[in-house]
mmCIF file of C-alpha atoms in Angstrom:
data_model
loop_
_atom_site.group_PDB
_atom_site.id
_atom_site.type_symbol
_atom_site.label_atom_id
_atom_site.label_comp_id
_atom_site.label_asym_id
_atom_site.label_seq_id
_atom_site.Cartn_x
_atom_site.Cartn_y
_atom_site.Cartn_z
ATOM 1 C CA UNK A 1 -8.891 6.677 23.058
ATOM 2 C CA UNK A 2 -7.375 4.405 20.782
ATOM 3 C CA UNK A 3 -7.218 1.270 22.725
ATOM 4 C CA UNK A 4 -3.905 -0.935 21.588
ATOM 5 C CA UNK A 5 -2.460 -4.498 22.289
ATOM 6 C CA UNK A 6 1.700 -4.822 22.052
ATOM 7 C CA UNK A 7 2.522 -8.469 21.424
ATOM 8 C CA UNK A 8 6.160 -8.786 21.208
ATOM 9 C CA UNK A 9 8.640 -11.772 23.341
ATOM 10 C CA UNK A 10 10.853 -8.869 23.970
ATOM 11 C CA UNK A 11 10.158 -7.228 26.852
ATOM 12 C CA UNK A 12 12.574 -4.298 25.727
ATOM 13 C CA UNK A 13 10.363 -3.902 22.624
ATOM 14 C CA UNK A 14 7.470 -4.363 24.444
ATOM 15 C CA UNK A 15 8.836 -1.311 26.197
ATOM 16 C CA UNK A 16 9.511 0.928 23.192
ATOM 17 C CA UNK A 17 6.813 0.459 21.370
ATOM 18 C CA UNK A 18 4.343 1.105 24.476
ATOM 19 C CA UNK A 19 6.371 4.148 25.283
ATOM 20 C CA UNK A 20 6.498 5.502 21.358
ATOM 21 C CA UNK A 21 2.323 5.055 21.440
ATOM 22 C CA UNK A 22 1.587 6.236 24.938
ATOM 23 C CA UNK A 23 3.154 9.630 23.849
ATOM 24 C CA UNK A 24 0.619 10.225 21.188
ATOM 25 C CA UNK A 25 -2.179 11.514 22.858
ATOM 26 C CA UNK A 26 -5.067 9.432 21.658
ATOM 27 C CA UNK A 27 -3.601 6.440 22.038
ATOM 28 C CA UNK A 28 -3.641 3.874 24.884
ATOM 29 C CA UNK A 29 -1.574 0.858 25.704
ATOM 30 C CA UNK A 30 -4.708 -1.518 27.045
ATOM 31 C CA UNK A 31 -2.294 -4.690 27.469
ATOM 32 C CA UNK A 32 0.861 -6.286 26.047
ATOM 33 C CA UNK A 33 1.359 -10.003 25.395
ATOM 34 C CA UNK A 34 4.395 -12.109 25.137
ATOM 35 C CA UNK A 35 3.692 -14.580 22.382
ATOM 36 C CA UNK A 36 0.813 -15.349 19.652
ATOM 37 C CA UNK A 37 -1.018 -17.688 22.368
ATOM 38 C CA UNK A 38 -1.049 -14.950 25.040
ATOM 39 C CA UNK A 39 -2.040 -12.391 21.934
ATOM 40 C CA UNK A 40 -5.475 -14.571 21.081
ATOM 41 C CA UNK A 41 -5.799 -14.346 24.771
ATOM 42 C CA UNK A 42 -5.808 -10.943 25.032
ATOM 43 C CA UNK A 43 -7.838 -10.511 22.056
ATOM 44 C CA UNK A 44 -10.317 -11.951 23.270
ATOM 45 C CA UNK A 45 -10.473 -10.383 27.159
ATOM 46 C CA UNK A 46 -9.329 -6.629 26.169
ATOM 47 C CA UNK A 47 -11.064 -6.228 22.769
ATOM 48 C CA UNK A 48 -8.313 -3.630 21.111
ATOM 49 C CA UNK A 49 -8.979 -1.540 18.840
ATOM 50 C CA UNK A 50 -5.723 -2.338 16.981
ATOM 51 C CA UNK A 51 -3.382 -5.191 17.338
ATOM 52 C CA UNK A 52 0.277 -4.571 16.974
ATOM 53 C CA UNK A 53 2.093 -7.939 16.430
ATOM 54 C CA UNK A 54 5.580 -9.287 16.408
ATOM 55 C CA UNK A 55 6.627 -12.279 13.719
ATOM 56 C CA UNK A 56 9.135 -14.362 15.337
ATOM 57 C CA UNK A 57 7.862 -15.380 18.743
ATOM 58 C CA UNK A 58 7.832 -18.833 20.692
ATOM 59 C CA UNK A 59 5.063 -20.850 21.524
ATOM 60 C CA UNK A 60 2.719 -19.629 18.737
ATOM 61 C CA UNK A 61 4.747 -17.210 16.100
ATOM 62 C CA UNK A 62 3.161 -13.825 14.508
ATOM 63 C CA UNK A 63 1.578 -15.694 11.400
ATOM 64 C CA UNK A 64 -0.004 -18.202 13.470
ATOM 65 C CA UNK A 65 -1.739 -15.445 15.922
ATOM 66 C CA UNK A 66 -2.897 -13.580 12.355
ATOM 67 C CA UNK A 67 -5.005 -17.004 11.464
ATOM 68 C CA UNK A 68 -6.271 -17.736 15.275
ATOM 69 C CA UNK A 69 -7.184 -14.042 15.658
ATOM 70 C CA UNK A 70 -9.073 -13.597 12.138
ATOM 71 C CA UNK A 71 -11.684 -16.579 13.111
ATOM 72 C CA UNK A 72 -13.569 -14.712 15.560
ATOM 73 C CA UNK A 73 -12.334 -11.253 14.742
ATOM 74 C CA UNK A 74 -12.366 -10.725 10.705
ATOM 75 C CA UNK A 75 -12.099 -6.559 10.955
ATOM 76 C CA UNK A 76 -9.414 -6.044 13.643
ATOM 77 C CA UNK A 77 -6.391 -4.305 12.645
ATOM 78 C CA UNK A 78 -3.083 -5.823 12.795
ATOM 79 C CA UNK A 79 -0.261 -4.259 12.387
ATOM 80 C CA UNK A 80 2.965 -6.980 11.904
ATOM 81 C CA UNK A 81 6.019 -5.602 13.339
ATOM 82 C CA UNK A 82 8.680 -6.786 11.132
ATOM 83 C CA UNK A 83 12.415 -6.904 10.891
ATOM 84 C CA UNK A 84 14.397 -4.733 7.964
ATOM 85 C CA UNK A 85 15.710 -8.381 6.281
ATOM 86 C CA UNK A 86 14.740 -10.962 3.530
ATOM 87 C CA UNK A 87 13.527 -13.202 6.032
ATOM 88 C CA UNK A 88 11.290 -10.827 7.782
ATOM 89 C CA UNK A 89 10.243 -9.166 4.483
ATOM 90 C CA UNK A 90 9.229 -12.540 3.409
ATOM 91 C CA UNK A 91 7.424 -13.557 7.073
ATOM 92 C CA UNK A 92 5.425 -9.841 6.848
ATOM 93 C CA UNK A 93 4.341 -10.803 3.477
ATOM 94 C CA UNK A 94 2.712 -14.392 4.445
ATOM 95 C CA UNK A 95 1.299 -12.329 7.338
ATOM 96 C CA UNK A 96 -0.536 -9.853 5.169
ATOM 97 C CA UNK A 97 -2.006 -12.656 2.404
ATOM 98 C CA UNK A 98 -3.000 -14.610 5.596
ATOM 99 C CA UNK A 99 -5.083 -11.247 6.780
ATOM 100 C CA UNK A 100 -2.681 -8.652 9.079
ATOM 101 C CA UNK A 101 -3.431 -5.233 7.548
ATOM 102 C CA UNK A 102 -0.357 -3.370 7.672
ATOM 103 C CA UNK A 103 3.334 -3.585 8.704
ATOM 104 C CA UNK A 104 6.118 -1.265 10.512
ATOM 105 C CA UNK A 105 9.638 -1.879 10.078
ATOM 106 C CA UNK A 106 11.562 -2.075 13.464
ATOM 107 C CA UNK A 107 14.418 0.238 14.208
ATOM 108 C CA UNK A 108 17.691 -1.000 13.014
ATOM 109 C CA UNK A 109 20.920 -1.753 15.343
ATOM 110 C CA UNK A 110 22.490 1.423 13.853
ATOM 111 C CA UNK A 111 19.202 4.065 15.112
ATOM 112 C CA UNK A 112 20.844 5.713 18.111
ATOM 113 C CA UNK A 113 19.580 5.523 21.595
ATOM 114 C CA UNK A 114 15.920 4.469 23.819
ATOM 115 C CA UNK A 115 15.359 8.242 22.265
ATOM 116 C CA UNK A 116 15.777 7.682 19.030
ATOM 117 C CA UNK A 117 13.872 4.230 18.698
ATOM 118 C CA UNK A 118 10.850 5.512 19.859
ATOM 119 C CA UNK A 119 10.972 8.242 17.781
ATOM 120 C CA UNK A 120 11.260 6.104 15.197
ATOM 121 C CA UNK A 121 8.829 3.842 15.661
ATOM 122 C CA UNK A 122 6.282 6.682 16.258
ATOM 123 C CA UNK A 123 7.195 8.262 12.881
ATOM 124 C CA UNK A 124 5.824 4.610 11.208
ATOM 125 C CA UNK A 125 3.470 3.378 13.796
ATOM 126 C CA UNK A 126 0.976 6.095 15.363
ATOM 127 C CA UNK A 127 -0.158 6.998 11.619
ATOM 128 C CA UNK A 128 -1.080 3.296 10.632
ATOM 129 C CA UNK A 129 -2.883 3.040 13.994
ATOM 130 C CA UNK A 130 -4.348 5.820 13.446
ATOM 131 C CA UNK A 131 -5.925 5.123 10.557
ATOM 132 C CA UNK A 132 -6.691 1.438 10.435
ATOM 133 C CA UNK A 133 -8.726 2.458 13.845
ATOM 134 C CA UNK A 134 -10.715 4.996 12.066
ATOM 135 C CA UNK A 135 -11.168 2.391 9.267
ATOM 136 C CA UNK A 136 -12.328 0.069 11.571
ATOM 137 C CA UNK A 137 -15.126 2.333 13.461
ATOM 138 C CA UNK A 138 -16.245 3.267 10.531
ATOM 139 C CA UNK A 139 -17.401 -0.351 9.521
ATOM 140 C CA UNK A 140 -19.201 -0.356 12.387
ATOM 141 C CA UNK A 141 -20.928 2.715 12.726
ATOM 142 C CA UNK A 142 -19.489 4.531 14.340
ATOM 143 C CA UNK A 143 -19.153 8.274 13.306
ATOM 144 C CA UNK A 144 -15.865 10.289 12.356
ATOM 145 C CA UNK A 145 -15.223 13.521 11.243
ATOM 146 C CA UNK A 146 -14.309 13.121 7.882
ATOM 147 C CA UNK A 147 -12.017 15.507 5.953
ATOM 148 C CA UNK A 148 -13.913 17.752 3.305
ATOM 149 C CA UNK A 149 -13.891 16.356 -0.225
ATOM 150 C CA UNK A 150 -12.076 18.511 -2.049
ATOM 151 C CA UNK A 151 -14.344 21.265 -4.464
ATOM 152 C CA UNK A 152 -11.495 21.733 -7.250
ATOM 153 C CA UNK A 153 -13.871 20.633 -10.310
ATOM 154 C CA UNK A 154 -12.325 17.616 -12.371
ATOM 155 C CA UNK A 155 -9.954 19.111 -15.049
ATOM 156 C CA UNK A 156 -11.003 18.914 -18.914
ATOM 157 C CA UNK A 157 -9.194 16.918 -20.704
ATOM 158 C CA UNK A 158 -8.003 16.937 -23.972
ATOM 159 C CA UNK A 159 -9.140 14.447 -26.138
ATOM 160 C CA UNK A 160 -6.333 11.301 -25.996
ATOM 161 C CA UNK A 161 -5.628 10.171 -29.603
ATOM 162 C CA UNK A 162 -5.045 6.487 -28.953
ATOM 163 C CA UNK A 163 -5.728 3.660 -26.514
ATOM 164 C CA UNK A 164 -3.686 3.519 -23.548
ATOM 165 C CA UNK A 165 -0.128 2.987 -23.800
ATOM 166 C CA UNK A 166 0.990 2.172 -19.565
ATOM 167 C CA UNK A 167 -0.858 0.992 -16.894
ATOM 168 C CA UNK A 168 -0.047 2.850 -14.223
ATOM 169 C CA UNK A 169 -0.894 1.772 -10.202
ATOM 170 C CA UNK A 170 -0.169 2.976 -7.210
ATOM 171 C CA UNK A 171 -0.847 1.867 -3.453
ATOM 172 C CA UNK A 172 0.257 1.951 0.259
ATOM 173 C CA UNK A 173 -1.377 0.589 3.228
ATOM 174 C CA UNK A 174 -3.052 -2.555 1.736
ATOM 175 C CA UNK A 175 -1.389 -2.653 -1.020
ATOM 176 C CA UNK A 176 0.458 -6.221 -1.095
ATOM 177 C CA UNK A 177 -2.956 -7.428 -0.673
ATOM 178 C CA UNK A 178 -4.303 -5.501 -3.273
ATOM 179 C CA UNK A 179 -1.943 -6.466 -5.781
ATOM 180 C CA UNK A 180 -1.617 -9.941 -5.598
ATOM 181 C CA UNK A 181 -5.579 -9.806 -6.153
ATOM 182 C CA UNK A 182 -5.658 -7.137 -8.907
ATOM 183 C CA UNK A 183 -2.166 -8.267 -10.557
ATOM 184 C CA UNK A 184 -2.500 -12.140 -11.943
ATOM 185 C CA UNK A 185 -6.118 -11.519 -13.042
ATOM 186 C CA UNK A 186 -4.035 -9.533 -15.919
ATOM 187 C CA UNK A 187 -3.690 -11.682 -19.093
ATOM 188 C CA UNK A 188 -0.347 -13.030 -20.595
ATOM 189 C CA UNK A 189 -0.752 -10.783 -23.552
ATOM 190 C CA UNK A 190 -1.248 -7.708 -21.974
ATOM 191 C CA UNK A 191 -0.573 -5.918 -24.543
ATOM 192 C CA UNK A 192 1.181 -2.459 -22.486
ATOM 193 C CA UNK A 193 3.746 -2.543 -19.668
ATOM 194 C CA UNK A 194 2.417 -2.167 -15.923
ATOM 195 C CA UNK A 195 4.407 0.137 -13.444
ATOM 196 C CA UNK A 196 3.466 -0.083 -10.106
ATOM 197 C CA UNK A 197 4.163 2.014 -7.002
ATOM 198 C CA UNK A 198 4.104 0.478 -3.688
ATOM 199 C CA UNK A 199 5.247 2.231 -0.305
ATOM 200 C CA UNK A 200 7.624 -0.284 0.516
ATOM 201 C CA UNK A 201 11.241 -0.019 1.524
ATOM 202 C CA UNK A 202 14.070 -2.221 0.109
ATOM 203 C CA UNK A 203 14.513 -5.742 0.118
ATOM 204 C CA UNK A 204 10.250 -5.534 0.947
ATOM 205 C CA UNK A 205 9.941 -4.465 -2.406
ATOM 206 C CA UNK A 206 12.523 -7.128 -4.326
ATOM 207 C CA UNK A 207 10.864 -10.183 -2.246
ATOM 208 C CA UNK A 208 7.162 -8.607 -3.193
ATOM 209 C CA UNK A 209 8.048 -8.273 -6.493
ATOM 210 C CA UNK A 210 9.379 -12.284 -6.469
ATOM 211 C CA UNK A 211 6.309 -12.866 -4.794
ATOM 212 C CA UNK A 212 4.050 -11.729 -7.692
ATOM 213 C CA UNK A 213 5.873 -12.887 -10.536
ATOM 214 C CA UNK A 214 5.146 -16.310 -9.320
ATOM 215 C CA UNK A 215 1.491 -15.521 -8.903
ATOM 216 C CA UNK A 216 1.326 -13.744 -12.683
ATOM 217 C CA UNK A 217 0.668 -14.709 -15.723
ATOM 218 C CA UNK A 218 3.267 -11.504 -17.027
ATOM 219 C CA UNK A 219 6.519 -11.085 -15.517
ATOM 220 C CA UNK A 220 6.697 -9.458 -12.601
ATOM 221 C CA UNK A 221 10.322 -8.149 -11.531
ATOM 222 C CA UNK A 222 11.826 -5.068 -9.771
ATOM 223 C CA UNK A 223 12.970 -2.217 -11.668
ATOM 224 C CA UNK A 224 16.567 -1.379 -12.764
ATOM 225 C CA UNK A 225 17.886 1.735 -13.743
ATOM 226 C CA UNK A 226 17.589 1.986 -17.898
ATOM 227 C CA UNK A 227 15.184 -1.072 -18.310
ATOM 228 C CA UNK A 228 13.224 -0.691 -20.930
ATOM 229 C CA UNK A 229 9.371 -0.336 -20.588
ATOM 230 C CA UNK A 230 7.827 -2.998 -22.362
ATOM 231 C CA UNK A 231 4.552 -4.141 -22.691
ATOM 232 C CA UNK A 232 4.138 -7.735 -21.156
ATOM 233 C CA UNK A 233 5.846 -6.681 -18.410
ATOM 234 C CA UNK A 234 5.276 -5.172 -14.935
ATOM 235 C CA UNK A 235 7.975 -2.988 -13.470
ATOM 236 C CA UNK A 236 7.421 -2.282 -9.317
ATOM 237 C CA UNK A 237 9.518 0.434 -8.033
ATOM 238 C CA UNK A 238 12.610 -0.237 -5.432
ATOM 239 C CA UNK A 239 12.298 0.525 -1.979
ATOM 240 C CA UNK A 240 14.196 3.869 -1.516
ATOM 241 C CA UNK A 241 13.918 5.106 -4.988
ATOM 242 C CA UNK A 242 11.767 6.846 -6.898
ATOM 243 C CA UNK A 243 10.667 5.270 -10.317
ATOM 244 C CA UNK A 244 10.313 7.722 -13.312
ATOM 245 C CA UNK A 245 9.833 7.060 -17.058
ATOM 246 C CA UNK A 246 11.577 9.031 -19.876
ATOM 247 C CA UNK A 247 10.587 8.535 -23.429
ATOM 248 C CA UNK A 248 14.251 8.308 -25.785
ATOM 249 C CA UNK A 249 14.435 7.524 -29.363
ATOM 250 C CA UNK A 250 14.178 4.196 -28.962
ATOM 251 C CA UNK A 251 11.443 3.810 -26.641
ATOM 252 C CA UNK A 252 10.519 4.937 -22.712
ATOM 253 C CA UNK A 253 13.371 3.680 -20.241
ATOM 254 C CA UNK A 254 13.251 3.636 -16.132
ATOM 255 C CA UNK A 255 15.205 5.623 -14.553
ATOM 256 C CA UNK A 256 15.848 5.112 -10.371
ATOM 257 C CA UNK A 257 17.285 7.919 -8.324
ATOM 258 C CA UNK A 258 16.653 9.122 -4.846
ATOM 259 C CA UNK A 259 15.323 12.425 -4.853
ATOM 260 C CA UNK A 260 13.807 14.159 -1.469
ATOM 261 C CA UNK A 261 10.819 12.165 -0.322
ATOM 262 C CA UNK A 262 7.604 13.561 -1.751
ATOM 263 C CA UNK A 263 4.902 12.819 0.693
ATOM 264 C CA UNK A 264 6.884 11.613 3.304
ATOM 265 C CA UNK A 265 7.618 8.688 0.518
ATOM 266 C CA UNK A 266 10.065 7.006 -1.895
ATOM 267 C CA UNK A 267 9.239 5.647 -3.843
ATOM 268 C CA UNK A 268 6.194 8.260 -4.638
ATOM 269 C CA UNK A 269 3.281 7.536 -7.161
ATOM 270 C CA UNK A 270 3.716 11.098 -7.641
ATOM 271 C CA UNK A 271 6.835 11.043 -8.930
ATOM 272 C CA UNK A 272 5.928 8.108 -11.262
ATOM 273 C CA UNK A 273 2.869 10.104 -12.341
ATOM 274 C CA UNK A 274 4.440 13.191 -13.646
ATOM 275 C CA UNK A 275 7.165 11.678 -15.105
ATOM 276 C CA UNK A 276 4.324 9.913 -17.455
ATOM 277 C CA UNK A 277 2.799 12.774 -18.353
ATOM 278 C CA UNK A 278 5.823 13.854 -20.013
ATOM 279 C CA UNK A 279 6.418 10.087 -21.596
ATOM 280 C CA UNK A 280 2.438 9.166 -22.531
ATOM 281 C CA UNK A 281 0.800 12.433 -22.415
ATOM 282 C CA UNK A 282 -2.529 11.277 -22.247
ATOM 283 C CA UNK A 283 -1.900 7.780 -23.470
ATOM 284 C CA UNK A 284 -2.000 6.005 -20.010
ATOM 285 C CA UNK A 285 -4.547 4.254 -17.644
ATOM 286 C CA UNK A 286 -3.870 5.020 -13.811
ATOM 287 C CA UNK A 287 -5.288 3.032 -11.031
ATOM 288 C CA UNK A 288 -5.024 4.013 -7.045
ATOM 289 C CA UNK A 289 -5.752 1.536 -4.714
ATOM 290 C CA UNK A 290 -5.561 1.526 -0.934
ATOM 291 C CA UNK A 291 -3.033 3.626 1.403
ATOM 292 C CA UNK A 292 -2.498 5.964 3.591
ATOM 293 C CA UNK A 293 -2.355 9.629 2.474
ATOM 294 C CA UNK A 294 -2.438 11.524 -0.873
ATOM 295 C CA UNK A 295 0.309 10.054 -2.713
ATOM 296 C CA UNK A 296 -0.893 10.163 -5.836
ATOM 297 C CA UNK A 297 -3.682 13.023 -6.210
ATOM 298 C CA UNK A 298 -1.487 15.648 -8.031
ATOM 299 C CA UNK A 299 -0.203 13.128 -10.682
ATOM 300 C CA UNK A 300 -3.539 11.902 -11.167
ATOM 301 C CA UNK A 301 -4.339 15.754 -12.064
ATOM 302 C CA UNK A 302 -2.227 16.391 -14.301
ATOM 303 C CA UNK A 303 -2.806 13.348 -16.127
ATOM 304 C CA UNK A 304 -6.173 13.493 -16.131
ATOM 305 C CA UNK A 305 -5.420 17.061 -17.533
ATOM 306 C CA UNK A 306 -3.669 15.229 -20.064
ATOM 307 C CA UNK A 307 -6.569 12.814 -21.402
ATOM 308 C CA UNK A 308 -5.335 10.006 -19.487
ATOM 309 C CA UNK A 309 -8.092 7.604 -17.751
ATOM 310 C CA UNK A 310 -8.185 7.133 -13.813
ATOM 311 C CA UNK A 311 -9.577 4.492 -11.691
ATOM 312 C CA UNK A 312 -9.999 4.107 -7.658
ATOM 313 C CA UNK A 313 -10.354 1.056 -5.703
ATOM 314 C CA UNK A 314 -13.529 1.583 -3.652
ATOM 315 C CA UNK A 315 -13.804 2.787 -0.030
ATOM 316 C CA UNK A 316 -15.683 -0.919 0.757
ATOM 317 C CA UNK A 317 -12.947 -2.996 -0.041
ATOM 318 C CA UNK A 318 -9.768 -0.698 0.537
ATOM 319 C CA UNK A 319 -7.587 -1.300 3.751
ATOM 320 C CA UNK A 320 -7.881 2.915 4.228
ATOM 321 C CA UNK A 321 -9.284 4.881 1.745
ATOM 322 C CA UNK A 322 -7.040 7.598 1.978
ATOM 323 C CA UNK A 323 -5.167 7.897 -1.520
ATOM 324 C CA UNK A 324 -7.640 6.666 -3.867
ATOM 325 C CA UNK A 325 -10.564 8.626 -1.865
ATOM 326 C CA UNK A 326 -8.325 11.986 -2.101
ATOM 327 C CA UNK A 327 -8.390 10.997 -5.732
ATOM 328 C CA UNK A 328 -12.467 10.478 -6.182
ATOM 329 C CA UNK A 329 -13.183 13.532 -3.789
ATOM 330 C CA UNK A 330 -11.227 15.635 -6.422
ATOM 331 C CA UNK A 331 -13.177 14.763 -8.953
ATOM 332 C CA UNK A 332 -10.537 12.879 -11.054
ATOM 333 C CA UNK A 333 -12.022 9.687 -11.181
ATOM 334 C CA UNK A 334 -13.837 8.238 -13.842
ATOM 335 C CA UNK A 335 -14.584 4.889 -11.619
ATOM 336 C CA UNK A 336 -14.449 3.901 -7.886
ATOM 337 C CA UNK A 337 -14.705 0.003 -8.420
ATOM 338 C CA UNK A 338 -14.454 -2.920 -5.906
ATOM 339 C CA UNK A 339 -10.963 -4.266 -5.977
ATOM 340 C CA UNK A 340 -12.359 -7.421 -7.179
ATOM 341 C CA UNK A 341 -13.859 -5.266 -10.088
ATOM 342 C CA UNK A 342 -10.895 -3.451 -11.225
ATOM 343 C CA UNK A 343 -9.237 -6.104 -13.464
ATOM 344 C CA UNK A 344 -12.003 -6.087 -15.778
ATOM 345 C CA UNK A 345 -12.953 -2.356 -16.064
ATOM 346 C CA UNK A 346 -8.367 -1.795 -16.509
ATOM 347 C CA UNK A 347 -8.539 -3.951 -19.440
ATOM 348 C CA UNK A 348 -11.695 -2.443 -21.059
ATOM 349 C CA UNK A 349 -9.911 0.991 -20.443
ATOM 350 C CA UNK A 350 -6.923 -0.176 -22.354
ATOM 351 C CA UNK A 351 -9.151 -1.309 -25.404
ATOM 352 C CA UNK A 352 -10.672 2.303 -25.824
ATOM 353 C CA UNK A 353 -9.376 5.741 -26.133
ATOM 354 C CA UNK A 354 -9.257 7.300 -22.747
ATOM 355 C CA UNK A 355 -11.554 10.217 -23.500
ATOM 356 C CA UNK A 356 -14.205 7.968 -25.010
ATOM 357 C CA UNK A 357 -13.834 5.696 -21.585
ATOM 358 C CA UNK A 358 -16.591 5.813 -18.982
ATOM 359 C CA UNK A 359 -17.463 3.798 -16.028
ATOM 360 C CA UNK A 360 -19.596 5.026 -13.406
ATOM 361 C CA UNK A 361 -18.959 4.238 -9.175
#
């Protein structure tokens, strides 16, 4: 059993959010708390596998409890449980540069009944708990049936007539982190644009995107229907939309629109992905780093297909290695690099064709 600490100052939450986990079989409430000082507390006497952790609380808030919990326990997931609004978008990002792992959006006044909140904190929650818990006991040891890599043999590519023309990155769970480490070690003259792709839904995405460009040496802003690609800049997808790129005759455009969800997300890397097959061909460097899932694997095919150059962030230093380790057990990865590492191998990739590019794990 997953063993699971609710820390909320509302004991209705408190409710819900037991309830929604205690229906998932392998999950188990092992104590709630009513405020960051009673969370530490609990930390400490229960030993959870995963921490689930409300912002605004008295006493000691969520983004103190994140600093007083990481001193004595540096690999316990927490999960910040955040409201749908600038302020809490801005509170869950503080929480995960000050160490939470992950985040769940809580239902909004307009979801229906007791019914229909749990259900929808179930859909968000029991996944992420899920699988930072896995993450977790494997760091220490402890052994989990892993899924089969897959056998498909890596595609052959045809041979990409230029450098890369896009950077092209996608992430999930970890992926605020990620970025704002990967992102401002870019240089000013980065001489391509950067679209990114980050499981995020709106207003999370416009104050992470805020967030970055004061952090980066390039601009940083959230994409707009028709803006123009251009190198210098990096574009991050809107929460609720999927980002494409179409190439017109005077040069590739963004183009927003909300399509079905394609692996239970939008925005999807995949969607991103193809569309750049069709705008770069092989002409583009793509780089998955941490999340949930395998948003991302069949765009990475067909651009490898294509000629096009793809990097993974490593297993080591990924929140879960789900969609960049769905990526390197297909085969499509020329290099599984420490996050740390991944700056310098993108901008050697840009330098070279991609077909001539090779960096081993």
């Amino acid at each position: 059993m997953i063993r699971v600490l609710v820390v909320d100052d509302s004991a209705v939450v408190r409710r819900l959010v037991s309830s929604a986990l205690s229906e998932a079989g392998d999950i188990l409430v092992a104590g709630v708390a009513r405020d960051g000082i009673e969370a530490v507390e609990q930390v400490a006497a229960l030993e959870p596998d995963v921490v689930v952790l409300d912002i605004e609380m008295p006493r000691m808030d969520g983004l103190g409890a994140v600093v007083e919990i990481r001193k004595d326990h540096p690999r316990l997931p927490i999960i910040m449980f955040s409201t749908l609004t600038e302020r809490g978008a801005t509170a869950t990002l503080e929480a995960l540069s000050r160490g939470a792992s992950d985040y769940v959006t809580k239902p909004s006044n307009s979801v229906g009944g007791v019914a229909d909140g749990i259900a929808a904190v179930r859909e968000q929650l029991v996944p992420r708990v899920r699988a930072l818990a896995g993450r977790r006991r494997l760091a220490s040891g402890v052994p989990l049936v892993r899924p089969a890599p897959v056998a498909a043999p890596p595609p052959r590519p045809r041979v990409a007539a230029a450098p890369p023309e896009v950077l092209l990155i996608g992430s999930s769970t970890g992926g605020p982190d990620a970025l704002a480490r990967l992102l401002p070690a870019l240089p000013k003259d980065l001489h391509v644009p950067v679209l990114v792709v980050q499981h995020m839904p709106p207003v999370f995405t416009t104050m992470l995107a805020q967030r970055l460009d004061r952090e980066c040496a390039l601009t940083v802003r959230e994409a707009a229907d028709g803006d123009p690609v251009r190198a210098g800049e990096i574009l991050i997808a809107p929460g609720d939309h999927h980002l494409r790129v179409v190439r017109s005759a005077t040069g590739v455009v963004a183009r927003l629109d909300q399509g079905p969800q394609e692996n239970f997300c939008r925005p999807a890397v995949d969607v991103l992905l193809r569309s750049a097959v069709d705008a770069y061909g092989g002409r583009a460097l793509v780089t998955i780093l941490t999340g949930m899932g395998q948003d991302g694997l069949e765009g990475c095919r067909l651009l490898a297909a294509a000629g096009a150059r793809v990097l993974v962030q490593d297993e080591a230093s990924s929140v879960v290695w789900g969609m960049p380790g769905a990526v390197a057990g297909a085969g499509l990865a020329h290099g599984t690099l420490p996050l740390d590492d991944l700056a310098r191998h993108i901008m050697t990739g840009l330098r070279v064709p991609a077909a001539q590019a090779a960096i081993r794990p």
